Tab-separated table of C-alpha atoms in Angstrom:
chain	number	residue	atom	x	y	z
A	1	MET	CA	-9.492	16.564	6.234
A	2	ARG	CA	-8.540	13.277	7.886
A	3	GLY	CA	-5.209	12.963	9.644
A	4	ILE	CA	-2.698	10.254	8.798
A	5	TRP	CA	-3.738	6.962	10.381
A	6	ASP	CA	-1.306	4.353	11.603
A	7	PRO	CA	0.090	1.864	11.062
A	8	ASP	CA	0.090	1.736	7.240
A	9	GLU	CA	-0.428	5.382	6.286
A	10	GLY	CA	2.033	6.470	8.941
A	11	ARG	CA	4.770	4.087	7.816
A	12	TYR	CA	4.666	5.069	4.146
A	13	THR	CA	4.416	8.798	4.864
A	14	ASN	CA	7.182	8.624	7.456
A	15	VAL	CA	9.635	6.899	5.113
A	16	ALA	CA	8.831	9.337	2.302
A	17	LEU	CA	9.463	12.368	4.533
A	18	ASN	CA	12.721	10.869	5.769
A	19	MET	CA	13.832	10.527	2.144
A	20	LEU	CA	12.845	14.112	1.425
A	21	ASP	CA	14.619	15.559	4.457
A	22	SER	CA	17.783	13.459	4.233
A	23	GLY	CA	18.195	13.642	0.468
A	24	ASP	CA	18.788	9.869	0.438
A	25	TRP	CA	16.299	8.596	-2.154
A	26	THR	CA	17.860	5.138	-2.300
A	27	ASN	CA	17.603	3.751	1.231
A	28	PRO	CA	14.079	3.780	2.734
A	29	MET	CA	14.485	4.571	6.446
A	30	ARG	CA	11.899	4.658	9.197
A	31	ASN	CA	14.362	6.731	11.271
A	32	GLU	CA	18.092	7.424	11.319
A	33	HIS	CA	18.811	4.019	12.858
A	34	THR	CA	16.552	1.574	11.026
A	35	GLY	CA	15.838	0.809	7.384
A	36	HIS	CA	12.394	-0.055	6.078
A	37	TRP	CA	12.805	-2.780	3.478
A	38	THR	CA	9.314	-4.195	3.076
A	39	LYS	CA	8.604	-2.411	-0.251
A	40	PRO	CA	10.559	-0.888	-3.150
A	41	PRO	CA	10.731	2.919	-3.173
A	42	MET	CA	8.290	4.029	-5.900
A	43	THR	CA	5.437	4.907	-3.516
A	44	TYR	CA	7.836	6.756	-1.218
A	45	TRP	CA	9.141	8.740	-4.188
A	46	LEU	CA	5.610	9.680	-5.263
A	47	ILE	CA	4.614	10.822	-1.769
A	48	ALA	CA	7.860	12.730	-1.189
A	49	GLY	CA	7.560	14.481	-4.543
A	50	SER	CA	3.961	15.459	-3.856
A	51	VAL	CA	4.776	16.803	-0.390
A	52	LYS	CA	7.729	18.734	-1.819
A	53	VAL	CA	5.443	20.472	-4.329
A	54	PHE	CA	2.176	20.835	-2.374
A	55	GLY	CA	3.358	21.053	1.225
A	56	GLN	CA	3.647	18.794	4.253
A	57	SER	CA	-0.001	17.928	4.821
A	58	PRO	CA	-2.258	14.860	4.623
A	59	TRP	CA	-3.621	16.275	1.350
A	60	GLY	CA	-0.143	16.398	-0.157
A	61	ALA	CA	0.658	12.877	1.049
A	62	ARG	CA	-2.604	11.455	-0.350
A	63	LEU	CA	-2.528	13.172	-3.739
A	64	PRO	CA	-0.572	10.372	-5.544
A	65	ILE	CA	-3.117	7.848	-4.257
A	66	ALA	CA	-6.063	9.961	-5.415
A	67	LEU	CA	-4.462	10.427	-8.842
A	68	SER	CA	-3.931	6.656	-9.063
A	69	TYR	CA	-7.665	6.182	-8.406
A	70	LEU	CA	-8.540	8.627	-11.187
A	71	ALA	CA	-6.003	7.006	-13.523
A	72	CYS	CA	-7.630	3.599	-12.981
A	73	ALA	CA	-11.062	5.036	-13.795
A	74	LEU	CA	-9.668	6.548	-17.009
A	75	LEU	CA	-7.845	3.339	-17.963
A	76	SER	CA	-11.064	1.388	-17.389
A	77	ALA	CA	-12.711	3.549	-20.042
A	78	LEU	CA	-9.762	3.225	-22.441
A	79	CYS	CA	-9.687	-0.560	-22.098
A	80	ALA	CA	-13.475	-0.779	-22.514
A	81	ARG	CA	-13.214	1.216	-25.732
A	82	ARG	CA	-11.434	-1.804	-27.262
A	83	LEU	CA	-12.923	-4.687	-25.281
A	84	VAL	CA	-16.511	-3.523	-24.714
A	85	PRO	CA	-17.587	-1.279	-27.601
A	86	GLY	CA	-20.102	1.234	-26.338
A	87	GLY	CA	-19.210	0.614	-22.702
A	88	ALA	CA	-16.343	3.067	-22.094
A	89	LYS	CA	-18.271	5.621	-20.020
A	90	LEU	CA	-20.097	2.868	-18.174
A	91	ALA	CA	-16.827	1.152	-17.219
A	92	ALA	CA	-15.361	4.413	-15.889
A	93	VAL	CA	-18.486	5.203	-13.849
A	94	ALA	CA	-18.663	1.640	-12.492
A	95	TYR	CA	-15.045	1.741	-11.391
A	96	ALA	CA	-15.222	5.196	-9.821
A	97	THR	CA	-18.352	4.366	-7.807
A	98	MET	CA	-17.434	0.889	-6.558
A	99	LEU	CA	-17.103	0.868	-2.783
A	100	MET	CA	-13.578	-0.573	-2.656
A	101	PRO	CA	-11.784	1.774	-5.086
A	102	PHE	CA	-13.644	4.821	-3.787
A	103	PHE	CA	-12.503	4.373	-0.191
A	104	ALA	CA	-9.063	2.949	-1.041
A	105	GLY	CA	-8.463	6.116	-3.053
A	106	GLN	CA	-7.664	8.020	0.142
A	107	LEU	CA	-5.473	5.396	1.867
A	108	VAL	CA	-1.727	6.011	1.720
A	109	THR	CA	-0.435	2.560	0.755
A	110	THR	CA	1.350	0.948	-2.177
A	111	ASP	CA	-1.826	-0.720	-3.439
A	112	PHE	CA	-3.315	2.047	-5.571
A	113	PRO	CA	-0.091	3.052	-7.336
A	114	LEU	CA	0.396	-0.662	-8.058
A	115	ALA	CA	-3.184	-0.918	-9.367
A	116	ALA	CA	-2.588	2.068	-11.653
A	117	PHE	CA	0.654	0.660	-13.077
A	118	GLN	CA	-0.944	-2.756	-13.615
A	119	ALA	CA	-3.921	-1.126	-15.343
A	120	LEU	CA	-1.498	0.783	-17.579
A	121	THR	CA	0.297	-2.498	-18.350
A	122	MET	CA	-2.926	-4.146	-19.443
A	123	TYR	CA	-4.094	-1.105	-21.385
A	124	ALA	CA	-0.862	-1.131	-23.388
A	125	PHE	CA	-1.405	-4.824	-24.118
A	126	VAL	CA	-5.037	-4.211	-25.106
A	127	GLU	CA	-4.079	-1.399	-27.514
A	128	GLY	CA	-1.325	-3.490	-29.060
A	129	ARG	CA	-3.606	-6.494	-29.431
A	130	PHE	CA	-7.002	-4.970	-30.277
A	131	GLY	CA	-6.122	-1.480	-31.457
A	132	PRO	CA	-5.657	-0.284	-35.054
A	133	ALA	CA	-3.300	-2.481	-37.072
A	134	ARG	CA	-0.432	-0.024	-37.247
A	135	ARG	CA	2.702	-0.055	-35.150
A	136	HIS	CA	2.511	-2.422	-32.197
A	137	TRP	CA	5.980	-1.980	-30.766
A	138	PRO	CA	5.332	1.340	-28.915
A	139	TRP	CA	2.548	-0.369	-26.954
A	140	LEU	CA	4.806	-3.336	-26.255
A	141	LEU	CA	7.499	-1.040	-24.843
A	142	LEU	CA	4.907	0.852	-22.770
A	143	MET	CA	3.670	-2.464	-21.388
A	144	TRP	CA	7.153	-3.448	-20.200
A	145	ALA	CA	7.840	0.044	-18.799
A	146	ALA	CA	4.588	-0.055	-16.795
A	147	LEU	CA	5.493	-3.522	-15.506
A	148	ALA	CA	8.832	-2.117	-14.343
A	149	ALA	CA	7.111	0.767	-12.542
A	150	GLY	CA	4.821	-1.727	-10.811
A	151	PHE	CA	7.825	-3.858	-9.867
A	152	MET	CA	9.403	-0.767	-8.307
A	153	THR	CA	6.181	-0.257	-6.367
A	154	LYS	CA	5.569	-3.680	-4.839
A	155	GLY	CA	8.033	-6.163	-6.268
A	156	PRO	CA	7.013	-9.594	-7.674
A	157	PRO	CA	3.206	-9.169	-7.197
A	158	ALA	CA	3.406	-6.543	-9.942
A	159	LEU	CA	4.147	-9.309	-12.462
A	160	VAL	CA	0.706	-10.939	-12.149
A	161	PRO	CA	-0.505	-9.184	-15.360
A	162	LEU	CA	2.305	-10.977	-17.200
A	163	LEU	CA	0.615	-14.270	-16.293
A	164	VAL	CA	-2.656	-12.959	-17.756
A	165	ILE	CA	-0.936	-11.743	-20.941
A	166	CYS	CA	1.008	-14.964	-21.507
A	167	THR	CA	-2.098	-17.107	-20.923
A	168	MET	CA	-4.086	-14.944	-23.325
A	169	ASN	CA	-1.444	-15.224	-26.029
A	170	LEU	CA	-1.351	-18.987	-25.529
A	171	LEU	CA	-5.128	-19.474	-25.751
A	172	ALA	CA	-5.876	-16.877	-28.435
A	173	PRO	CA	-2.740	-15.695	-30.238
A	174	GLY	CA	-2.946	-12.212	-31.704
A	175	ARG	CA	-1.002	-10.447	-34.389
A	176	PRO	CA	2.648	-11.510	-34.262
A	177	VAL	CA	5.316	-9.050	-33.126
A	178	ARG	CA	8.897	-9.542	-34.245
A	179	TRP	CA	11.076	-11.097	-31.554
A	180	PRO	CA	13.634	-8.236	-31.423
A	181	TRP	CA	10.890	-5.986	-30.050
A	182	HIS	CA	10.159	-8.511	-27.302
A	183	LEU	CA	13.846	-8.584	-26.373
A	184	LEU	CA	13.949	-4.789	-26.360
A	185	GLY	CA	10.910	-4.713	-24.069
A	186	ILE	CA	12.493	-7.141	-21.627
A	187	ALA	CA	15.713	-5.109	-21.707
A	188	LEU	CA	13.713	-1.964	-20.947
A	189	PHE	CA	12.068	-3.701	-17.991
A	190	LEU	CA	15.422	-4.805	-16.598
A	191	ALA	CA	16.947	-1.359	-17.112
A	192	LEU	CA	14.119	0.327	-15.186
A	193	ALA	CA	13.368	-2.281	-12.515
A	194	LEU	CA	16.732	-3.692	-11.454
A	195	PRO	CA	19.158	-0.783	-10.737
A	196	TRP	CA	17.641	0.071	-7.342
A	197	TYR	CA	17.601	-3.573	-6.257
A	198	LEU	CA	21.194	-4.115	-7.369
A	199	THR	CA	22.314	-0.948	-5.588
A	200	VAL	CA	20.770	-1.695	-2.193
A	201	VAL	CA	21.723	-5.375	-2.289
A	202	GLN	CA	25.338	-4.412	-2.956
A	203	ARG	CA	25.311	-1.832	-0.145
A	204	HIS	CA	23.591	-4.049	2.439
A	205	PRO	CA	24.981	-7.604	2.579
A	206	GLY	CA	22.241	-10.119	3.366
A	207	LEU	CA	19.438	-7.968	1.951
A	208	LEU	CA	19.012	-10.199	-1.107
A	209	GLN	CA	18.393	-13.205	1.134
A	210	TYR	CA	15.857	-11.150	3.088
A	211	PHE	CA	14.025	-10.088	-0.080
A	212	LEU	CA	13.876	-13.629	-1.434
A	213	GLY	CA	13.143	-15.306	1.892
A	214	ALA	CA	10.908	-13.042	3.983
A	215	GLU	CA	9.353	-10.792	1.335
A	216	LEU	CA	8.801	-13.438	-1.358
A	217	VAL	CA	8.824	-17.053	-0.164
A	218	ASP	CA	7.421	-16.428	3.326
A	219	ARG	CA	4.624	-14.161	2.091
A	220	VAL	CA	3.569	-16.768	-0.479
A	221	ALA	CA	4.120	-20.021	1.386
A	222	SER	CA	3.726	-19.181	5.098
A	223	ASP	CA	1.713	-17.144	7.569
A	224	ARG	CA	4.822	-15.502	9.015
A	225	PHE	CA	3.253	-12.046	8.896
A	226	GLY	CA	-0.100	-13.127	10.340
A	227	ARG	CA	-2.202	-12.145	7.327
A	228	ASN	CA	-5.020	-14.684	7.189
A	229	GLY	CA	-2.834	-17.620	6.249
A	230	GLU	CA	-5.377	-20.271	7.276
A	231	TRP	CA	-6.610	-22.611	4.546
A	232	TYR	CA	-9.942	-20.774	4.628
A	233	GLY	CA	-8.308	-17.322	4.739
A	234	TRP	CA	-9.215	-16.596	1.125
A	235	LEU	CA	-12.888	-17.167	1.970
A	236	LYS	CA	-12.692	-14.909	5.002
A	237	VAL	CA	-10.942	-12.042	3.190
A	238	TYR	CA	-11.640	-12.132	-0.533
A	239	VAL	CA	-15.297	-13.201	-0.694
A	240	PRO	CA	-16.516	-10.226	1.426
A	241	THR	CA	-14.139	-7.949	-0.474
A	242	LEU	CA	-15.662	-8.938	-3.801
A	243	LEU	CA	-19.266	-8.928	-2.585
A	244	LEU	CA	-19.174	-5.641	-0.695
A	245	GLY	CA	-16.333	-3.885	-2.499
A	246	THR	CA	-18.150	-4.038	-5.841
A	247	LEU	CA	-21.354	-2.400	-4.563
A	248	PRO	CA	-23.582	-1.084	-6.121
A	249	TRP	CA	-22.652	-3.214	-9.154
A	250	SER	CA	-22.497	-6.614	-7.412
A	251	ALA	CA	-25.693	-7.860	-9.075
A	252	ASP	CA	-24.278	-7.145	-12.540
A	253	LEU	CA	-21.119	-9.056	-11.667
A	254	TRP	CA	-23.212	-11.962	-10.378
A	255	ARG	CA	-25.018	-12.106	-13.735
A	256	TRP	CA	-21.656	-12.019	-15.527
A	257	LEU	CA	-20.346	-14.811	-13.293
A	258	ARG	CA	-23.422	-16.977	-13.904
A	259	GLY	CA	-22.817	-16.816	-17.643
A	260	LEU	CA	-19.097	-17.582	-17.355
A	261	PRO	CA	-19.327	-21.435	-17.217
A	262	GLY	CA	-21.251	-21.483	-20.493
A	263	ARG	CA	-18.663	-19.283	-22.148
A	264	ILE	CA	-15.834	-21.436	-20.858
A	265	GLY	CA	-17.484	-24.370	-22.595
A	266	GLU	CA	-17.616	-22.381	-25.838
A	267	TRP	CA	-13.957	-21.350	-25.473
A	268	ARG	CA	-12.843	-24.941	-25.873
A	269	ASP	CA	-13.058	-24.256	-29.585
A	270	PRO	CA	-9.971	-22.250	-30.762
A	271	ALA	CA	-11.978	-20.393	-33.376
A	272	THR	CA	-14.508	-19.258	-30.760
A	273	ARG	CA	-11.701	-18.142	-28.466
A	274	ARG	CA	-10.296	-15.929	-31.208
A	275	GLU	CA	-13.740	-14.576	-32.043
A	276	GLN	CA	-14.515	-13.820	-28.385
A	277	ALA	CA	-10.988	-12.735	-27.470
A	278	PRO	CA	-12.078	-9.529	-25.634
A	279	ALA	CA	-14.434	-11.465	-23.343
A	280	LEU	CA	-11.753	-14.119	-22.790
A	281	LEU	CA	-9.218	-11.477	-21.758
A	282	ILE	CA	-11.602	-9.904	-19.247
A	283	ALA	CA	-12.262	-13.323	-17.686
A	284	LEU	CA	-8.562	-14.189	-17.461
A	285	TRP	CA	-7.795	-10.740	-16.025
A	286	ILE	CA	-10.239	-11.421	-13.182
A	287	VAL	CA	-9.849	-15.134	-12.511
A	288	LEU	CA	-6.070	-15.648	-12.674
A	289	PRO	CA	-5.125	-12.960	-10.092
A	290	ILE	CA	-7.821	-14.262	-7.726
A	291	LEU	CA	-6.331	-17.764	-8.019
A	292	VAL	CA	-2.805	-16.451	-7.385
A	293	PHE	CA	-3.763	-14.434	-4.307
A	294	GLY	CA	-6.022	-17.203	-3.060
A	295	ILE	CA	-3.131	-19.691	-3.127
A	296	ALA	CA	-0.664	-17.275	-1.493
A	297	ARG	CA	-0.948	-17.387	2.292
A	298	SER	CA	-0.595	-13.644	2.818
A	299	ARG	CA	-4.080	-12.228	2.223
A	300	LEU	CA	-5.465	-8.724	2.688
A	301	PRO	CA	-8.473	-7.043	1.015
A	302	LEU	CA	-6.382	-4.416	-0.793
A	303	TYR	CA	-4.406	-7.138	-2.586
A	304	LEU	CA	-7.421	-7.492	-4.904
A	305	LEU	CA	-7.560	-3.781	-5.741
A	306	PRO	CA	-5.868	-4.208	-9.185
A	307	ILE	CA	-8.640	-6.513	-10.442
A	308	PHE	CA	-11.337	-3.892	-9.936
A	309	VAL	CA	-10.490	-2.497	-13.377
A	310	PRO	CA	-11.460	-5.758	-15.143
A	311	LEU	CA	-14.428	-6.063	-12.773
A	312	ALA	CA	-15.619	-2.689	-14.072
A	313	LEU	CA	-15.140	-4.004	-17.614
A	314	ALA	CA	-17.232	-7.068	-16.754
A	315	VAL	CA	-19.986	-4.793	-15.423
A	316	ALA	CA	-19.920	-2.764	-18.638
A	317	ALA	CA	-19.923	-5.907	-20.793
A	318	GLN	CA	-22.871	-7.410	-18.904
A	319	ARG	CA	-24.969	-4.259	-19.109
A	320	VAL	CA	-24.165	-3.602	-22.781
A	321	GLU	CA	-24.893	-7.195	-23.826
A	322	SER	CA	-28.185	-7.241	-21.904
A	323	GLY	CA	-29.223	-3.912	-23.426
A	324	ARG	CA	-29.589	-2.174	-20.063
A	325	GLY	CA	-26.746	0.295	-20.552
A	326	MET	CA	-26.020	3.100	-18.066
A	327	PRO	CA	-28.310	3.328	-15.007
A	328	ARG	CA	-30.358	6.477	-14.546
A	329	TRP	CA	-28.122	9.371	-13.506
A	330	GLN	CA	-30.347	10.137	-10.503
A	331	TRP	CA	-29.477	6.780	-8.899
A	332	ILE	CA	-25.776	7.305	-9.567
A	333	ALA	CA	-25.948	10.800	-8.053
A	334	ILE	CA	-27.681	9.494	-4.917
A	335	TRP	CA	-25.045	6.762	-4.515
A	336	VAL	CA	-22.185	9.244	-4.965
A	337	LEU	CA	-23.689	11.572	-2.350
A	338	MET	CA	-23.944	8.631	0.056
A	339	LEU	CA	-20.291	7.737	-0.562
A	340	LEU	CA	-19.167	11.315	0.030
A	341	ALA	CA	-21.247	11.496	3.227
A	342	LEU	CA	-19.657	8.272	4.498
A	343	ARG	CA	-16.182	9.564	3.739
A	344	LEU	CA	-16.940	12.864	5.467
A	345	ALA	CA	-18.264	11.038	8.539
A	346	ALA	CA	-15.243	8.732	8.615
A	347	SER	CA	-12.873	11.719	8.551
A	348	GLY	CA	-14.181	12.826	11.948
A	349	LEU	CA	-14.069	9.476	13.724
A	350	PRO	CA	-11.875	9.619	16.846
A	351	SER	CA	-9.236	6.892	16.967
A	352	HIS	CA	-5.989	6.128	18.743
A	353	LYS	CA	-4.558	5.504	15.258
A	354	ASP	CA	-5.071	9.134	14.150
A	355	ALA	CA	-1.635	10.784	14.255
A	356	SER	CA	-3.102	14.292	14.051
A	357	GLY	CA	-4.810	13.732	17.420
A	358	TRP	CA	-1.541	12.516	18.900
A	359	ALA	CA	0.222	15.609	17.585
A	360	ASP	CA	-2.352	17.883	19.249
A	361	ALA	CA	-2.077	15.952	22.513
A	362	ILE	CA	1.713	16.274	22.553
A	363	ARG	CA	1.697	19.980	21.652
A	364	SER	CA	-0.761	20.732	24.460
A	365	ARG	CA	1.522	19.015	26.995
A	366	THR	CA	4.886	20.454	25.947
A	367	HIS	CA	6.304	23.961	25.716
A	368	GLY	CA	9.533	23.546	23.760
A	369	PRO	CA	10.253	21.997	20.364
A	370	VAL	CA	9.736	18.234	20.083
A	371	ARG	CA	12.591	16.668	18.148
A	372	GLU	CA	11.751	13.005	18.690
A	373	VAL	CA	8.836	10.873	19.918
A	374	VAL	CA	9.574	7.353	21.125
A	375	PHE	CA	7.043	4.627	21.901
A	376	VAL	CA	8.055	2.085	24.534
A	377	GLU	CA	6.664	-1.415	23.845
A	378	ASP	CA	3.760	0.133	21.925
A	379	MET	CA	2.688	0.649	18.310
A	380	ALA	CA	4.667	3.559	16.916
A	381	ARG	CA	2.546	6.371	15.486
A	382	TYR	CA	4.734	7.101	12.481
A	383	GLY	CA	2.157	9.575	11.185
A	384	LEU	CA	3.562	12.021	13.762
A	385	ARG	CA	6.441	12.503	11.364
A	386	LEU	CA	4.105	14.499	9.128
A	387	HIS	CA	1.898	16.136	11.766
A	388	LEU	CA	4.607	17.002	14.304
A	389	GLY	CA	7.796	17.023	12.248
A	390	ALA	CA	9.516	14.761	14.780
A	391	GLU	CA	11.529	11.587	14.330
A	392	ILE	CA	9.677	8.470	15.515
A	393	GLU	CA	11.165	5.402	17.190
A	394	LYS	CA	9.875	2.239	18.814
A	395	LEU	CA	11.770	1.048	21.904
A	396	SER	CA	12.084	-2.293	23.624
A	397	LEU	CA	12.486	-2.891	27.331
A	398	LEU	CA	14.903	-5.706	26.507
A	399	PRO	CA	18.348	-5.574	24.899
A	400	ASP	CA	18.269	-5.673	21.102
A	401	SER	CA	20.623	-8.637	20.706
A	402	SER	CA	17.843	-10.855	19.330
A	403	GLN	CA	16.505	-8.344	16.796
A	404	PRO	CA	16.630	-9.341	13.115
A	405	ARG	CA	18.974	-7.306	10.968
A	406	PHE	CA	16.314	-6.145	8.506
A	407	ASN	CA	12.973	-4.694	9.601
A	408	PRO	CA	13.343	-5.375	13.327
A	409	ASP	CA	10.321	-4.899	15.565
A	410	PHE	CA	12.164	-2.325	17.675
A	411	ASP	CA	14.628	0.418	16.804
A	412	GLU	CA	16.570	0.574	20.074
A	413	PRO	CA	16.457	-0.630	23.672
A	414	LEU	CA	14.982	1.813	26.179
A	415	ALA	CA	18.254	2.032	28.117
A	416	ARG	CA	20.156	3.426	25.141
A	417	GLU	CA	17.525	6.059	24.365
A	418	VAL	CA	17.386	7.182	27.999
A	419	ALA	CA	21.142	7.699	27.983
A	420	ASP	CA	20.784	9.884	24.868
A	421	THR	CA	18.343	12.301	26.505
A	422	GLN	CA	21.190	14.421	27.900
A	423	LYS	CA	22.857	14.783	24.509
A	424	GLU	CA	19.638	15.195	22.500
A	425	PRO	CA	16.941	17.294	24.205
A	426	GLY	CA	13.361	17.420	23.004
A	427	ILE	CA	12.588	13.693	23.325
A	428	ILE	CA	9.052	12.696	24.360
A	429	PHE	CA	8.333	9.167	25.627
A	430	ILE	CA	4.999	7.326	25.367
A	431	THR	CA	3.971	3.979	26.817
A	432	LYS	CA	0.799	2.110	27.762
A	433	SER	CA	-0.649	2.919	31.180
A	434	GLY	CA	-0.450	-0.739	32.143
A	435	LEU	CA	3.290	-0.799	31.445
A	436	TRP	CA	4.046	2.445	33.237
A	437	PRO	CA	5.250	0.887	36.544
A	438	VAL	CA	7.711	-1.361	34.689
A	439	VAL	CA	8.942	1.428	32.407
A	440	SER	CA	9.364	3.965	35.224
A	441	ARG	CA	11.318	1.448	37.338
A	442	ALA	CA	13.624	0.676	34.399
A	443	ILE	CA	14.356	4.376	33.928
A	444	ASP	CA	14.802	4.893	37.669
A	445	ALA	CA	17.356	2.064	37.715
A	446	GLN	CA	19.467	4.052	35.236
A	447	GLY	CA	19.568	7.044	37.573
A	448	TYR	CA	16.978	9.212	35.825
A	449	ASP	CA	13.627	10.621	36.851
A	450	THR	CA	10.415	10.793	34.828
A	451	ARG	CA	7.994	13.698	34.485
A	452	ILE	CA	4.464	12.816	33.381
A	453	LEU	CA	3.001	15.352	30.959
A	454	GLY	CA	-0.704	15.847	31.535
A	455	THR	CA	-3.351	13.174	31.792
A	456	PRO	CA	-3.194	9.843	29.904
A	457	TYR	CA	-4.173	9.950	26.230
A	458	TYR	CA	-5.919	6.808	24.934
A	459	GLU	CA	-4.600	4.960	28.017
A	460	ARG	CA	-1.034	6.011	27.217
A	461	ILE	CA	1.322	7.896	29.518
A	462	ILE	CA	3.172	10.777	27.841
A	463	PHE	CA	6.321	11.698	29.753
A	464	GLU	CA	9.833	13.132	29.715
A	465	VAL	CA	13.055	11.707	31.120
A	466	VAL	CA	15.019	14.215	33.215
A	467	PRO	CA	18.317	14.046	35.156
A	468	ARG	CA	17.898	13.061	38.770
A	469	LYS	CA	18.421	15.929	41.169
A	470	LYS	CA	21.326	15.304	43.510
A	471	SER	CA	20.562	15.370	47.235
A	472	PRO	CA	22.471	18.122	49.115
A	473	VAL	CA	25.530	16.784	50.993
A	474	ALA	CA	25.823	17.814	54.649
A	475	THR	CA	29.094	19.650	55.657
A	476	ASP	CA	31.080	19.234	58.891
A	477	GLU	CA	29.999	22.694	60.093
A	478	GLU	CA	26.389	21.688	59.671
């Protein structure tokens, strides 16, 4: 029911639709001029494939995210079957009803596909380690394949489960697997994860330096992207995420956390670690990613989404060990109804970020087809790509000489786009009301007139650029 909201949902949907329409599934583009290199293409592929099959609608764009949510609930149950005997259904219910996963399950971002691939990685490890003592190598290969899919979704952050797995094997070694199978797994990872990176780096000189510098080093070691990089940023972002995002199971997690120091003391003994290996794995699966994302200086609530699977396992373990088991179904039903009511209410909230509202506002003000919508010195509503079928650009009032080569803030200078209006009709311009005098003067200086379309929408002026009418020239007879 809810339209695509910008900036995040709009950006991912826009790039996916550009891939689908252009047939170029290799280069993620936010429009025909500018690439979008912040993430690998897996999420774009999933969205584009879904829209191709189910139609160009918010429902089609969100389906891969919703399926990722359901996959994580299922994988919670499958992992609990091995790690928390008797707690499989409880783990699935806990995951599905936690506040954070429930609401993130309708947000078009890379975070839920990444969470699903990381959960699949850990499930493959759990089956190989704690499952029946038969063949372990198929699970090992599945683990590496899922890691590769995660790497194609969000790059290096997808490798955090590898830290958990290596630490687990160091502290409590399991059944040995012959080294050729490990080499084959690594080869499978490289074969699945690297071809796209090698292709785009070869085609776009300097892209490797951008990936390593801006998208890896700067996100970890600096606050370049303005994402809560202060020393206390982890407190500001992750503590509320864990306290509120785990509702209504926060009390169970608090009880689990209170008992963790005592268990850590017991785990100093190698024999106890091996005996309590399932509990040790759940603890490592929660604590190590929190430490990694707490140290990194780029911090957002959704970064913690992958650890909600082990959090659900911790809830199940706590309730099974205490003998409380599954809560009464009436309380679960009431909570689910409340969640659905909140989601329904949120779908009707008016917002300047809702691209469907922008699409309606533009349609009501224009009479011909809209081929392109450009935002002048304003946040681009890339969700219009889905709701209006138009190309979206973001323009600068200044020349673009200082723009970075990869992921620039602006696509073009205003002067260049104005000059293109004669060759490419159907262009709609939008700018903030406060900037309108400056923008209109800049267009007037190029010899063009502006035509305002209707009243302002969310304090934005919607307008067209038209050729200036020539004044009639007086003749000698006159």
